[in-house]
PDB file of C-alpha atoms in Angstrom:
ATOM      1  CA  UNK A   1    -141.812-213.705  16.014  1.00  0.00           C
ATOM      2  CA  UNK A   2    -143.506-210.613  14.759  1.00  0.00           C
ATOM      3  CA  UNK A   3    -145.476-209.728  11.632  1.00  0.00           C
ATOM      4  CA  UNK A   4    -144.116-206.179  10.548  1.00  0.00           C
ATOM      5  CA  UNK A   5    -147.784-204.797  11.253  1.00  0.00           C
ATOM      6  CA  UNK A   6    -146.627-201.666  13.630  1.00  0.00           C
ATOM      7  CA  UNK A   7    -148.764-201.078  16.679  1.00  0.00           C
ATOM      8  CA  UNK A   8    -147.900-198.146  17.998  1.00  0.00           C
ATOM      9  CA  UNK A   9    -145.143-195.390  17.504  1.00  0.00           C
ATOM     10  CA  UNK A  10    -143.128-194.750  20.722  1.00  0.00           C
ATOM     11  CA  UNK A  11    -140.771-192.063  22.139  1.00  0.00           C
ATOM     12  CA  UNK A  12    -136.919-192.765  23.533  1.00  0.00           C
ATOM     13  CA  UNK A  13    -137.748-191.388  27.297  1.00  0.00           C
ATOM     14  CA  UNK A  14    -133.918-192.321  28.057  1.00  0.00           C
ATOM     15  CA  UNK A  15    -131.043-193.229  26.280  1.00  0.00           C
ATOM     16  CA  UNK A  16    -128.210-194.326  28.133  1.00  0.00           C
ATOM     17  CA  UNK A  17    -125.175-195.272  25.891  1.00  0.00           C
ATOM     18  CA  UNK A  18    -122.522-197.527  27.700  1.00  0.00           C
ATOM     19  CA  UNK A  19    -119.314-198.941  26.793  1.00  0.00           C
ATOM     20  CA  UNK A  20    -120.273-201.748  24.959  1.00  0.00           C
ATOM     21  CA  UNK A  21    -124.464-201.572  25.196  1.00  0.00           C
ATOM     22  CA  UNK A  22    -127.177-199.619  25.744  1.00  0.00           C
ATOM     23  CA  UNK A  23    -130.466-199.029  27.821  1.00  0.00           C
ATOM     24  CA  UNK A  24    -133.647-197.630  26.342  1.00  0.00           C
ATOM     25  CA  UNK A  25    -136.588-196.302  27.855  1.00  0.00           C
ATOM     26  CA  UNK A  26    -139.302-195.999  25.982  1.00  0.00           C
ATOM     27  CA  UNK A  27    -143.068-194.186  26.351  1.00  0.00           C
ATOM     28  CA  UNK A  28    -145.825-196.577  25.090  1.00  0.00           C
ATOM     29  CA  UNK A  29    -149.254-197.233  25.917  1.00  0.00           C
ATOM     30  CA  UNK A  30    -150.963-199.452  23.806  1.00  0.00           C
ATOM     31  CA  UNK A  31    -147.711-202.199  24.056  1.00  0.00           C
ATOM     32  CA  UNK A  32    -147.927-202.511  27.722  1.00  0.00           C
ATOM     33  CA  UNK A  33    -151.273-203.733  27.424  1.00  0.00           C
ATOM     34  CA  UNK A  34    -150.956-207.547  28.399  1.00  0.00           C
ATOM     35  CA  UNK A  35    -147.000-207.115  28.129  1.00  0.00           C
ATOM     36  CA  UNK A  36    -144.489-208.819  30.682  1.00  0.00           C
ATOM     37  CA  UNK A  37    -141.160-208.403  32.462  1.00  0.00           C
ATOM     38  CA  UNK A  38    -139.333-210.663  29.449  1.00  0.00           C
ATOM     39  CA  UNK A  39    -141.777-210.755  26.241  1.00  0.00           C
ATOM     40  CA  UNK A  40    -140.055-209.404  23.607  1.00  0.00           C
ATOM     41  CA  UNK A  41    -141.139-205.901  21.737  1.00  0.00           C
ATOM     42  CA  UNK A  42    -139.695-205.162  18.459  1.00  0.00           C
ATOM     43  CA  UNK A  43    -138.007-201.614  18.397  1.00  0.00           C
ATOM     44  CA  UNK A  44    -137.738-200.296  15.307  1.00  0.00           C
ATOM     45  CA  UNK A  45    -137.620-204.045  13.693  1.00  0.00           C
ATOM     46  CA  UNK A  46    -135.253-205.200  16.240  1.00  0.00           C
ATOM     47  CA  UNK A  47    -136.452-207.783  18.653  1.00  0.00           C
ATOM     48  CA  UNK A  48    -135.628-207.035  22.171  1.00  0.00           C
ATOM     49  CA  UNK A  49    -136.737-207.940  25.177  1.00  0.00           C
ATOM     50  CA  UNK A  50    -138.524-205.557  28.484  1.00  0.00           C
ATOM     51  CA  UNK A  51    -136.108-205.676  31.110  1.00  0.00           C
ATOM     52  CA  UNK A  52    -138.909-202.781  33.164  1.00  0.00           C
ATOM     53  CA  UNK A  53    -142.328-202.173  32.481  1.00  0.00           C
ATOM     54  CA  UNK A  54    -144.057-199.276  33.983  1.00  0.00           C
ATOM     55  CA  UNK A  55    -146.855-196.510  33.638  1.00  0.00           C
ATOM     56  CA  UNK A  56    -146.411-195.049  30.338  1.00  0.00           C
ATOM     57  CA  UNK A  57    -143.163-196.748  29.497  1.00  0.00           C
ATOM     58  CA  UNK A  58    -140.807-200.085  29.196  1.00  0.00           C
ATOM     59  CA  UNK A  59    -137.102-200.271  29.487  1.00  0.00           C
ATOM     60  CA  UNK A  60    -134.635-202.500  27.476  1.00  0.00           C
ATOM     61  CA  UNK A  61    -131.359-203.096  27.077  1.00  0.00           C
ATOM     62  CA  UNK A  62    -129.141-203.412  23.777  1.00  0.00           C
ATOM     63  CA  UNK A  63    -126.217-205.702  23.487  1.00  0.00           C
ATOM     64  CA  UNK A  64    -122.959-204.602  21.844  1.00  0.00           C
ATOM     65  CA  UNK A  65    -123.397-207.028  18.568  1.00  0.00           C
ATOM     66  CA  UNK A  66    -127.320-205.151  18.014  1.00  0.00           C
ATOM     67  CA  UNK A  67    -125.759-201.830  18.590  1.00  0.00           C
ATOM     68  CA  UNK A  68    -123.396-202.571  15.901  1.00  0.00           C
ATOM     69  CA  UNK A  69    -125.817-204.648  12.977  1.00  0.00           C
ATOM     70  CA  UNK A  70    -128.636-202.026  13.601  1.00  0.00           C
ATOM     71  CA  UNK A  71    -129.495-198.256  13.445  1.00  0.00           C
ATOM     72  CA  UNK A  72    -130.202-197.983  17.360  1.00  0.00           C
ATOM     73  CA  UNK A  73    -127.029-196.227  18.521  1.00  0.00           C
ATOM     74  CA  UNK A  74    -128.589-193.396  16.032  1.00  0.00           C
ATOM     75  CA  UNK A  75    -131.688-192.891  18.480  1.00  0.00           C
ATOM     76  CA  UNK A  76    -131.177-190.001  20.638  1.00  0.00           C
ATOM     77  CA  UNK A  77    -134.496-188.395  23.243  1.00  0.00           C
ATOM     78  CA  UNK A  78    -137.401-187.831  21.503  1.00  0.00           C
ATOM     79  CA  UNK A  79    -136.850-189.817  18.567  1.00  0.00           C
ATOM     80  CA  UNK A  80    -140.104-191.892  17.375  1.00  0.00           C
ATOM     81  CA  UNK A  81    -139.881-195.605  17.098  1.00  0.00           C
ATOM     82  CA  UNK A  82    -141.702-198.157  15.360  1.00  0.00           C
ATOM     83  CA  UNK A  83    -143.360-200.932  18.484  1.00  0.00           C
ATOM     84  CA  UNK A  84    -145.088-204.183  18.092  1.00  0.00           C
ATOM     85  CA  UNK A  85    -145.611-206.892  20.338  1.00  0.00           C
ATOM     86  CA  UNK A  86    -144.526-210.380  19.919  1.00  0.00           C
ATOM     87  CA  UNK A  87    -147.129-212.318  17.520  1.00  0.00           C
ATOM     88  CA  UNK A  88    -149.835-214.653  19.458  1.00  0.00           C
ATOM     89  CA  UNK A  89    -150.645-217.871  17.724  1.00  0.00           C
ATOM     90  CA  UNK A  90    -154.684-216.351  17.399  1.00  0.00           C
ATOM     91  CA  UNK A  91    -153.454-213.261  15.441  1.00  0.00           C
ATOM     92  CA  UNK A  92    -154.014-212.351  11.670  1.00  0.00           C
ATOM     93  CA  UNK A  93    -151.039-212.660  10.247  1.00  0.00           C
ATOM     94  CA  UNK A  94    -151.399-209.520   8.490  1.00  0.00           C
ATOM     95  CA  UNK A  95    -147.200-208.808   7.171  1.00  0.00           C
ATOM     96  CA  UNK A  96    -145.164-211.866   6.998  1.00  0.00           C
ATOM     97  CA  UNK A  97    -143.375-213.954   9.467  1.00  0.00           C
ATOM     98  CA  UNK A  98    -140.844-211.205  10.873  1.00  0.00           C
ATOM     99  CA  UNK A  99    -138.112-212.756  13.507  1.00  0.00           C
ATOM    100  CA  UNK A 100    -136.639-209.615  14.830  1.00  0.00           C
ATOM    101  CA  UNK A 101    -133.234-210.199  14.139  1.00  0.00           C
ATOM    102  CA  UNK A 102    -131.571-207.534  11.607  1.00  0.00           C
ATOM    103  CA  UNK A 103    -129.888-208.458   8.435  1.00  0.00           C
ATOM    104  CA  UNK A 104    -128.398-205.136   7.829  1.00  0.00           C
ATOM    105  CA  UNK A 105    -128.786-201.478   7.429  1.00  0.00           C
ATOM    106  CA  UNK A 106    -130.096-199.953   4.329  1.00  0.00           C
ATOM    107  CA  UNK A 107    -129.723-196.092   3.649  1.00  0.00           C
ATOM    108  CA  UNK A 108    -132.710-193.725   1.876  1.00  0.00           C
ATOM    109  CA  UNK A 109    -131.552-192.434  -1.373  1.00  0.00           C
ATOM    110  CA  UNK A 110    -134.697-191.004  -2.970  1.00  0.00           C
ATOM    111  CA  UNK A 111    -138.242-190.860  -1.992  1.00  0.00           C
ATOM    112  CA  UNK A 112    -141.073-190.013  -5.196  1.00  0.00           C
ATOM    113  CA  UNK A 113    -144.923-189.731  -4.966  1.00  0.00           C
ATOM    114  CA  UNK A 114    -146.212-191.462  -7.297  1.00  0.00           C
ATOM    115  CA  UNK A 115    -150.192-191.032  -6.939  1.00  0.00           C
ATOM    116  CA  UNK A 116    -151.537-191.443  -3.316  1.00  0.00           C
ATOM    117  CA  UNK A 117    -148.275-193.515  -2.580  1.00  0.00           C
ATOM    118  CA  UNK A 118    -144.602-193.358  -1.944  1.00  0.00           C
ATOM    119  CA  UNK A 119    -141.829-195.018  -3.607  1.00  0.00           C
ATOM    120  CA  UNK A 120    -138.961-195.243  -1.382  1.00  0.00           C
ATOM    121  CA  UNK A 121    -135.523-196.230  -2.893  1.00  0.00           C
ATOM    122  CA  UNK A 122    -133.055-198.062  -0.831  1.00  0.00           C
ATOM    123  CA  UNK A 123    -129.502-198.671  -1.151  1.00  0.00           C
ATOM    124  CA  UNK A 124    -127.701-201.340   0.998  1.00  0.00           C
ATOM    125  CA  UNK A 125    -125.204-204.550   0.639  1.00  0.00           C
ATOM    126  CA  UNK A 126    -125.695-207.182  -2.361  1.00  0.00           C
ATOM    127  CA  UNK A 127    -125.960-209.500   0.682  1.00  0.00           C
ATOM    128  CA  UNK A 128    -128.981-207.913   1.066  1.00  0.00           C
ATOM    129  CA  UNK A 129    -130.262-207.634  -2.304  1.00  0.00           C
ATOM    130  CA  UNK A 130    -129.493-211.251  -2.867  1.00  0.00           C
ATOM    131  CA  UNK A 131    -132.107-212.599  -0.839  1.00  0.00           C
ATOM    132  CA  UNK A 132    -135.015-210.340  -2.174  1.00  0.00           C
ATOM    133  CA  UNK A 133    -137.038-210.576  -5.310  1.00  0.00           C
ATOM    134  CA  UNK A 134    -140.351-208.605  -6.985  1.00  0.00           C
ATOM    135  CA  UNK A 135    -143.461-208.606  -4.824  1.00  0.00           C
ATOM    136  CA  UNK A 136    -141.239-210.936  -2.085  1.00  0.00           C
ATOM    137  CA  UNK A 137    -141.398-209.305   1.757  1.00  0.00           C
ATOM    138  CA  UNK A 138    -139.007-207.366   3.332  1.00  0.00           C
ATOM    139  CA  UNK A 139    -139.057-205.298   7.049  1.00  0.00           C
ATOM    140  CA  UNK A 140    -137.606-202.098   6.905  1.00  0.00           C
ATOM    141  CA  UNK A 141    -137.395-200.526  10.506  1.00  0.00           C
ATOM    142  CA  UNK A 142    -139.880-203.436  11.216  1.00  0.00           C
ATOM    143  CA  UNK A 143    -142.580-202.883   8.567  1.00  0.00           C
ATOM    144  CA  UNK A 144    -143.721-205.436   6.879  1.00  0.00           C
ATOM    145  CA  UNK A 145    -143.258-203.772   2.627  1.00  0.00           C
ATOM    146  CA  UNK A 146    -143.531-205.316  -0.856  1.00  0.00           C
ATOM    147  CA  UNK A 147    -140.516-204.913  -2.809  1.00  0.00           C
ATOM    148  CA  UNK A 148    -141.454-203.551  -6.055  1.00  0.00           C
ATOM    149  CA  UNK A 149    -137.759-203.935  -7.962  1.00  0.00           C
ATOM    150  CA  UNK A 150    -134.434-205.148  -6.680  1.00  0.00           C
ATOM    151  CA  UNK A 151    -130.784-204.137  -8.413  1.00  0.00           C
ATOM    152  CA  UNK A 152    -127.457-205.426  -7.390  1.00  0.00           C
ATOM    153  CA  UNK A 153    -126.722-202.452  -4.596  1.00  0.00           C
ATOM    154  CA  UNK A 154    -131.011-201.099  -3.945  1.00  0.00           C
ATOM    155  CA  UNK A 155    -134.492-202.014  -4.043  1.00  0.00           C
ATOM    156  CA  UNK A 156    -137.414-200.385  -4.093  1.00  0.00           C
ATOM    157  CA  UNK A 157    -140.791-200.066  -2.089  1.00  0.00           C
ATOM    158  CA  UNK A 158    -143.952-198.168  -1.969  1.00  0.00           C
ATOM    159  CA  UNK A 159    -146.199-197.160   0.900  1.00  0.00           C
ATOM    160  CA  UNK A 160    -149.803-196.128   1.504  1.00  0.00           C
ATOM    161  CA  UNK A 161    -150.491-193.099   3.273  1.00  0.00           C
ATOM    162  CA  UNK A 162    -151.513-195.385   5.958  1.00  0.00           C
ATOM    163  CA  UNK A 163    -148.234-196.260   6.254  1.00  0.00           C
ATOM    164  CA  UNK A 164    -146.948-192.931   6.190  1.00  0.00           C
ATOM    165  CA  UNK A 165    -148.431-191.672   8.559  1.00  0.00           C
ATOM    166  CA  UNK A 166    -148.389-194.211  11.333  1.00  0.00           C
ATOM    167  CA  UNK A 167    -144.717-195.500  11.373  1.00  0.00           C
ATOM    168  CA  UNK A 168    -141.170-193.989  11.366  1.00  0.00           C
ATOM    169  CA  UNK A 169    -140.739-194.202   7.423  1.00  0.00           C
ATOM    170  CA  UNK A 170    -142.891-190.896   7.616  1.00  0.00           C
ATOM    171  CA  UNK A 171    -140.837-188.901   9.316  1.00  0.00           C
ATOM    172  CA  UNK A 172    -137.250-190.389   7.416  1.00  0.00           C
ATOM    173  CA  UNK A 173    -134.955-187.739   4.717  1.00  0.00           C
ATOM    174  CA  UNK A 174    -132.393-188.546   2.223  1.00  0.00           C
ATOM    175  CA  UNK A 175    -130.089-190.270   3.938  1.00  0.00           C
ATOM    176  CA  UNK A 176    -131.598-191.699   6.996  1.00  0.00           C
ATOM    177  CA  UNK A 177    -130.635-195.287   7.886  1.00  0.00           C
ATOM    178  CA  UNK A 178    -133.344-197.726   8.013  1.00  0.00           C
ATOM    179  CA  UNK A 179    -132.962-201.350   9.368  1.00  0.00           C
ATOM    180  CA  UNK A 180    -133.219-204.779   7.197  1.00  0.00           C
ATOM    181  CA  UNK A 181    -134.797-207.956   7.667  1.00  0.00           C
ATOM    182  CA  UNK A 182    -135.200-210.248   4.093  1.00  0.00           C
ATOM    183  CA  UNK A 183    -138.112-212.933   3.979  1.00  0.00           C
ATOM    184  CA  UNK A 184    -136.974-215.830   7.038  1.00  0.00           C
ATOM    185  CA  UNK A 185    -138.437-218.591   4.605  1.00  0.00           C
ATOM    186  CA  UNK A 186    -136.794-217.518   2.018  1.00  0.00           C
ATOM    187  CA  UNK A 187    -132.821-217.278   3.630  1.00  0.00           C
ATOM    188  CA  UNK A 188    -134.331-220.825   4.966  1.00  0.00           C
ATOM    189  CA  UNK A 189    -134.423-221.887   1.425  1.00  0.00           C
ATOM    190  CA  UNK A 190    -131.561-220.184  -0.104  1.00  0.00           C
ATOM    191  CA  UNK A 191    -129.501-221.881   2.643  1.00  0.00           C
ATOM    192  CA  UNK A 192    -131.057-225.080   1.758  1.00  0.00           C
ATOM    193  CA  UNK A 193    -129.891-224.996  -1.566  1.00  0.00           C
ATOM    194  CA  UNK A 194    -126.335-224.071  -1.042  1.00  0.00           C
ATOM    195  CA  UNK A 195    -125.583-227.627   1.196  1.00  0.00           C
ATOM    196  CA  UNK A 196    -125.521-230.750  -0.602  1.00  0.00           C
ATOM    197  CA  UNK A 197    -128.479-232.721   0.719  1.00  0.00           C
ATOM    198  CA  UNK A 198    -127.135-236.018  -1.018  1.00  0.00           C
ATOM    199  CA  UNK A 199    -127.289-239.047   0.998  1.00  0.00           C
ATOM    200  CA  UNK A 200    -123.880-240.253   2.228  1.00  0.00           C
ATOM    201  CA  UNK A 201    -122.797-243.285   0.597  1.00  0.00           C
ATOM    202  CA  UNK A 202    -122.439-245.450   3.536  1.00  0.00           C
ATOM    203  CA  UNK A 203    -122.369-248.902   1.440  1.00  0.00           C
ATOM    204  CA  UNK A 204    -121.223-250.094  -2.035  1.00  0.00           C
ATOM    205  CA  UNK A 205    -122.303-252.706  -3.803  1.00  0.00           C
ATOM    206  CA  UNK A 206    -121.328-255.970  -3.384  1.00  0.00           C
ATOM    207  CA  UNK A 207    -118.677-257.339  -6.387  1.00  0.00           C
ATOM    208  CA  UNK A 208    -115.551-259.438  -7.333  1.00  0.00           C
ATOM    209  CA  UNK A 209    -113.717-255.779  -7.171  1.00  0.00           C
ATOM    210  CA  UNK A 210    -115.030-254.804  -3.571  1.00  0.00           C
ATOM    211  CA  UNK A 211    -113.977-258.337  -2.432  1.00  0.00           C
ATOM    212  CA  UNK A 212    -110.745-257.755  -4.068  1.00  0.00           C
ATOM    213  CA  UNK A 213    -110.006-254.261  -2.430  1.00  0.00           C
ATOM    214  CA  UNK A 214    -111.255-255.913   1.323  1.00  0.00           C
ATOM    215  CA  UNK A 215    -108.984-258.958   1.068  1.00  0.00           C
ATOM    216  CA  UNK A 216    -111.685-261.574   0.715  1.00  0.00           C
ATOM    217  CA  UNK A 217    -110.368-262.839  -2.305  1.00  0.00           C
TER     218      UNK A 217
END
């Protein structure tokens, strides 16, 4: 579980594109601090787990199904990428409760200053839009944002200059990809309400026409 509060931007060392996955190496510093063979570091959003740590960099490798739902097999050498470290029960919880596992892929279709800040518009799938909603959480490229407005096929966000400058969304164009993650209570919820939680009836009450239908009359 993450928060979408980036800690560091990294640089692809390596990429080495197989058949049906991938291996990344990555140069960090401030991520290795404390960090294990196995903890999971989110990569651009996408939760994934150090297969090699060592001085100056981490390796991991990318499964067929996350090479396909995200915007990883985009990366090439050099390419900055958004890091954080798993979240430790004694941290703020400074985003919102980010899990690491994409929804989607959303695509950049216009970026306007608007004061100090930057609206970003995004267009992607109605299954996305569908589970956002004004001033609700979203992760793009594993940032925790506020949606400001939501249509049917895009929503939009703003960012600080903070922001800006200290994650990927800096450095994106028209027309970059950017990776999705909706609110996890919220798809909680909305799945929730689309079962039918009624009780089964495992009983009826007791009368001449139940003891009728059973043969006890």
């Amino acid at each position: 579980m993450f928060t979408g509060i980036i800690e560091e931007l990294g640089i692809i060392k390596s990429l080495d594109l197989l058949k049906d996955s991938a291996r990344l190496t990555i140069e960090a510093s401030f991520v290795l601090k404390g960090s294990q063979i196995g903890d999971s570091i989110a990569v651009n959003g996408v939760c994934l787990t150090a297969t090699a740590i060592g001085s100056g960099s981490f390796s991991v490798d990318v499964m067929y199904e996350t090479l396909q739902r995200t915007n990883l097999q985009e990366l090439k050498q050099h390419t900055k990428v958004n890091l954080e470290r798993a979240l430790q029960l004694q941290s703020r919880l400074g985003g919102h409760l980010v899990s690491g596992h994409v929804d989607g892929i959303g695509k950049m279709t216009a970026m306007t200053p608007v004061g100090i800040a930057q609206t970003y518009r995004i267009q992607t799938s109605p299954e996305i839009t569908s589970s956002l909603l004004p001033k609700g959480s979203v992760a793009i490229d594993g940032i925790s944002l506020t949606v400001i407005d939501v249509g049917d096929d895009f929503f939009t966000v703003s960012l600080i200059p903070h922001t800006f400058q200290h994650t990927t969304l800096g450095f994106k164009r028209i027309g970059s990809t950017v990776n999705l993650e909706t609110d996890i209570i919220g798809k909680y919820v909305a799945r929730f309400l689309q079962k039918d939680h009624s009780p089964p009836q495992t009983k009826k009450d007791i009368s001449v026409e139940f003891l009728t239908e059973n043969g006890f009359i």
